[in-house]
mmCIF file of C-alpha atoms in Angstrom:
data_model
loop_
_atom_site.group_PDB
_atom_site.id
_atom_site.type_symbol
_atom_site.label_atom_id
_atom_site.label_comp_id
_atom_site.label_asym_id
_atom_site.label_seq_id
_atom_site.Cartn_x
_atom_site.Cartn_y
_atom_site.Cartn_z
ATOM 1 C CA GLY A 1 -55.215 -13.697 115.538
ATOM 2 C CA VAL A 2 -58.152 -16.227 114.243
ATOM 3 C CA LEU A 3 -59.826 -14.809 111.241
ATOM 4 C CA ASP A 4 -63.256 -15.809 111.833
ATOM 5 C CA PRO A 5 -63.035 -17.357 115.257
ATOM 6 C CA LEU A 6 -66.650 -17.354 115.469
ATOM 7 C CA GLY A 7 -68.267 -18.745 111.873
ATOM 8 C CA PRO A 8 -67.558 -16.216 108.546
ATOM 9 C CA GLY A 9 -67.888 -13.207 108.906
ATOM 10 C CA SER A 10 -67.729 -13.022 113.024
ATOM 11 C CA THR A 11 -64.500 -10.837 112.595
ATOM 12 C CA PRO A 12 -65.217 -7.389 112.460
ATOM 13 C CA ARG A 13 -64.761 -6.409 108.024
ATOM 14 C CA VAL A 14 -63.722 -2.406 106.991
ATOM 15 C CA ILE A 15 -67.205 -1.620 105.040
ATOM 16 C CA LEU A 16 -66.951 1.542 102.690
ATOM 17 C CA GLN A 17 -69.740 3.809 103.492
ATOM 18 C CA ALA A 18 -70.327 6.531 100.769
ATOM 19 C CA GLY A 19 -68.022 8.684 100.073
ATOM 20 C CA GLU A 20 -64.927 7.014 101.549
ATOM 21 C CA SER A 21 -62.150 5.863 100.385
ATOM 22 C CA LYS A 22 -60.611 3.124 101.413
ATOM 23 C CA SER A 23 -58.257 5.084 103.461
ATOM 24 C CA ASP A 24 -60.684 7.041 105.338
ATOM 25 C CA ALA A 25 -62.833 4.193 105.751
ATOM 26 C CA LEU A 26 -59.640 1.946 107.756
ATOM 27 C CA SER A 27 -58.555 5.524 109.861
ATOM 28 C CA ARG A 28 -62.937 5.690 110.942
ATOM 29 C CA MET A 29 -63.183 2.115 111.888
ATOM 30 C CA LEU A 30 -59.153 2.265 113.510
ATOM 31 C CA ALA A 31 -60.322 5.052 115.209
ATOM 32 C CA ASP A 32 -63.986 3.228 116.985
ATOM 33 C CA ALA A 33 -61.637 0.595 117.385
ATOM 34 C CA ARG A 34 -59.172 3.041 119.683
ATOM 35 C CA HIS A 35 -62.124 4.998 121.071
ATOM 36 C CA ALA A 36 -64.417 1.354 121.909
ATOM 37 C CA SER A 37 -61.101 -0.686 123.874
ATOM 38 C CA ARG A 38 -60.644 3.335 126.140
ATOM 39 C CA LEU A 39 -63.858 2.456 126.999
ATOM 40 C CA ARG A 40 -63.870 -0.835 127.779
ATOM 41 C CA ARG A 41 -61.335 0.252 129.562
ATOM 42 C CA VAL A 42 -61.804 2.127 131.772
ATOM 43 C CA PHE A 43 -65.049 0.857 132.814
ATOM 44 C CA ALA A 44 -63.194 -2.299 133.585
ATOM 45 C CA GLU A 45 -61.041 -0.196 136.211
ATOM 46 C CA LEU A 46 -64.015 1.766 137.386
ATOM 47 C CA SER A 47 -66.321 -1.869 137.491
ATOM 48 C CA GLY A 48 -68.020 -3.761 141.186
ATOM 49 C CA ARG A 49 -66.345 -0.487 143.204
ATOM 50 C CA SER A 50 -68.920 0.530 145.900
ATOM 51 C CA LEU A 51 -68.452 1.723 148.841
ATOM 52 C CA THR A 52 -70.714 -0.448 150.575
ATOM 53 C CA GLY A 53 -69.563 -3.867 148.111
ATOM 54 C CA LYS A 54 -73.184 -3.602 147.249
ATOM 55 C CA PRO A 55 -74.324 -3.895 143.978
ATOM 56 C CA ALA A 56 -76.575 0.033 143.622
ATOM 57 C CA LEU A 57 -78.101 -1.742 140.334
ATOM 58 C CA GLU A 58 -80.144 -4.753 140.454
ATOM 59 C CA VAL A 59 -79.912 -6.152 136.511
ATOM 60 C CA GLY A 60 -81.421 -8.750 134.554
ATOM 61 C CA PHE A 61 -82.379 -9.409 130.818
ATOM 62 C CA GLN A 62 -84.855 -10.827 128.969
ATOM 63 C CA ARG A 63 -84.399 -12.145 124.460
ATOM 64 C CA ARG A 64 -87.919 -12.104 122.824
ATOM 65 C CA ALA A 65 -86.918 -14.776 119.882
ATOM 66 C CA ALA A 66 -87.271 -13.158 116.276
ATOM 67 C CA GLY A 67 -89.354 -14.928 113.086
ATOM 68 C CA ALA A 68 -87.715 -14.743 109.721
ATOM 69 C CA ASP A 69 -89.978 -11.452 108.612
ATOM 70 C CA CYS A 70 -87.588 -10.348 111.939
ATOM 71 C CA GLN A 71 -90.725 -9.579 113.910
ATOM 72 C CA PRO A 72 -90.903 -11.406 117.749
ATOM 73 C CA ALA A 73 -92.262 -14.884 117.336
ATOM 74 C CA THR A 74 -91.624 -15.783 121.171
ATOM 75 C CA ALA A 75 -93.480 -14.213 123.912
ATOM 76 C CA ALA A 76 -89.981 -12.030 126.391
ATOM 77 C CA ALA A 77 -88.091 -14.958 127.947
ATOM 78 C CA PRO A 78 -84.883 -15.190 130.331
ATOM 79 C CA VAL A 79 -81.552 -15.019 128.611
ATOM 80 C CA ASP A 80 -79.211 -17.871 127.756
ATOM 81 C CA PRO A 81 -75.919 -16.426 127.364
ATOM 82 C CA ALA A 82 -74.753 -20.272 126.254
ATOM 83 C CA LYS A 83 -77.054 -19.934 123.188
ATOM 84 C CA GLY A 84 -76.496 -16.190 122.413
ATOM 85 C CA LEU A 85 -79.148 -14.277 121.019
ATOM 86 C CA ALA A 86 -79.653 -13.846 117.195
ATOM 87 C CA PRO A 87 -79.976 -11.561 114.522
ATOM 88 C CA CYS A 88 -83.596 -10.182 114.343
ATOM 89 C CA ASP A 89 -84.031 -10.637 118.744
ATOM 90 C CA GLN A 90 -85.154 -8.242 120.941
ATOM 91 C CA LEU A 91 -82.407 -7.945 124.114
ATOM 92 C CA TRP A 92 -84.395 -6.415 126.789
ATOM 93 C CA VAL A 93 -83.386 -4.895 129.942
ATOM 94 C CA SER A 94 -84.737 -4.683 133.693
ATOM 95 C CA PHE A 95 -82.941 -1.958 136.174
ATOM 96 C CA ALA A 96 -83.415 -1.199 139.396
ATOM 97 C CA ASN A 97 -82.148 0.936 142.332
ATOM 98 C CA VAL A 98 -81.118 -1.064 145.153
ATOM 99 C CA SER A 99 -78.629 1.165 146.510
ATOM 100 C CA GLY A 100 -80.597 3.405 148.546
ATOM 101 C CA LYS A 101 -79.221 6.350 147.076
ATOM 102 C CA PRO A 102 -79.795 7.817 143.544
ATOM 103 C CA GLN A 103 -78.358 7.052 140.869
ATOM 104 C CA ASP A 104 -77.728 8.180 137.347
ATOM 105 C CA VAL A 105 -78.064 5.271 134.571
ATOM 106 C CA SER A 106 -76.093 5.269 131.146
ATOM 107 C CA ILE A 107 -77.161 1.760 129.336
ATOM 108 C CA LEU A 108 -74.122 1.614 125.633
ATOM 109 C CA TYR A 109 -73.869 -0.744 123.523
ATOM 110 C CA LEU A 110 -70.427 -1.562 121.617
ATOM 111 C CA ASN A 111 -71.314 -3.159 118.605
ATOM 112 C CA ALA A 112 -68.793 -6.110 117.149
ATOM 113 C CA ASP A 113 -67.844 -3.058 115.211
ATOM 114 C CA PHE A 114 -66.597 -0.494 117.543
ATOM 115 C CA THR A 115 -69.198 0.870 116.775
ATOM 116 C CA VAL A 116 -70.599 2.872 120.737
ATOM 117 C CA THR A 117 -74.998 2.819 120.352
ATOM 118 C CA PRO A 118 -76.413 4.760 123.419
ATOM 119 C CA ILE A 119 -79.300 2.482 124.650
ATOM 120 C CA TRP A 120 -80.719 4.744 127.707
ATOM 121 C CA PRO A 121 -82.009 7.038 128.335
ATOM 122 C CA LYS A 122 -83.284 8.377 125.351
ATOM 123 C CA GLY A 123 -84.660 11.425 126.044
ATOM 124 C CA LEU A 124 -85.677 10.758 129.106
ATOM 125 C CA SER A 125 -84.906 11.044 132.715
ATOM 126 C CA ASN A 126 -81.658 8.481 133.855
ATOM 127 C CA ARG A 127 -81.413 9.209 137.852
ATOM 128 C CA LEU A 128 -82.940 6.775 139.416
ATOM 129 C CA MET A 129 -84.751 7.005 143.150
ATOM 130 C CA PRO A 130 -84.085 4.077 145.643
ATOM 131 C CA GLY A 131 -86.675 1.873 144.916
ATOM 132 C CA GLU A 132 -87.284 3.123 141.107
ATOM 133 C CA SER A 133 -86.723 0.289 138.270
ATOM 134 C CA ALA A 134 -87.158 0.827 134.005
ATOM 135 C CA ARG A 135 -86.418 -1.338 131.311
ATOM 136 C CA ALA A 136 -85.024 -0.531 127.979
ATOM 137 C CA GLY A 137 -84.135 -2.755 124.383
ATOM 138 C CA LEU A 138 -82.580 -2.882 121.672
ATOM 139 C CA GLN A 139 -83.747 -4.809 118.422
ATOM 140 C CA ILE A 140 -80.099 -7.052 117.210
ATOM 141 C CA ALA A 141 -79.630 -5.964 113.382
ATOM 142 C CA PRO A 142 -80.662 -8.407 110.669
ATOM 143 C CA ASN A 143 -78.384 -10.169 108.450
ATOM 144 C CA LEU A 144 -75.110 -10.072 110.663
ATOM 145 C CA PRO A 145 -72.897 -12.132 110.738
ATOM 146 C CA PRO A 146 -72.747 -14.425 114.895
ATOM 147 C CA ALA A 147 -70.423 -12.241 117.062
ATOM 148 C CA ILE A 148 -69.265 -10.955 120.116
ATOM 149 C CA GLU A 149 -70.734 -7.789 121.708
ATOM 150 C CA GLU A 150 -71.038 -6.039 125.055
ATOM 151 C CA LEU A 151 -73.482 -4.014 126.417
ATOM 152 C CA LEU A 152 -72.634 -2.029 129.572
ATOM 153 C CA VAL A 153 -75.308 -0.578 132.108
ATOM 154 C CA LEU A 154 -73.233 2.035 134.151
ATOM 155 C CA ALA A 155 -74.382 3.454 137.472
ATOM 156 C CA VAL A 156 -73.374 6.668 138.937
ATOM 157 C CA PRO A 157 -74.417 7.520 142.145
ATOM 158 C CA ALA A 158 -76.247 11.021 142.430
ATOM 159 C CA ARG A 159 -76.872 13.880 145.279
ATOM 160 C CA ASP A 160 -80.887 14.632 144.978
ATOM 161 C CA ASP A 161 -80.294 18.007 143.787
ATOM 162 C CA GLY A 162 -76.932 17.182 141.649
ATOM 163 C CA ALA A 163 -76.915 17.392 137.956
ATOM 164 C CA ARG A 164 -77.341 14.401 136.658
ATOM 165 C CA VAL A 165 -74.065 12.492 134.961
ATOM 166 C CA ASP A 166 -76.034 11.197 131.789
ATOM 167 C CA LEU A 167 -72.869 8.690 129.612
ATOM 168 C CA THR A 168 -74.430 8.689 126.666
#
């Protein structure tokens, strides 16, 4: 492949963690890459499936651009996919259950370094009843080069009395 196709540093680098050998760091990163690739593949195969053919969630995204001090410098505005996000920007996801049936919602952030970070729920109930909505946010890490990252918003149909499905 092309090294750094999106500019300097856009291809993941193996970064040593405290007390880690080069071999251990490479093994960790390859294990993370395998895990992230499996998740992407499984969720891609399941995406958009529904008995009714209609989406279970209505999802919207807003961005709050950050200033030099990593504090929000602008009001929330719709995300422009062509512009992407910059380090320190905040990304807010609003989601509403429009399916007519309870949905258990989980949100995962797949970072360019292949790590998977749970975004929602964090100590909250993830079950949305029909018509309910929620909001979750994250801040893009500072001082990172541009990279392609993914946010997965997952909804699993639930029974009112069933156990919750938390995919974080």
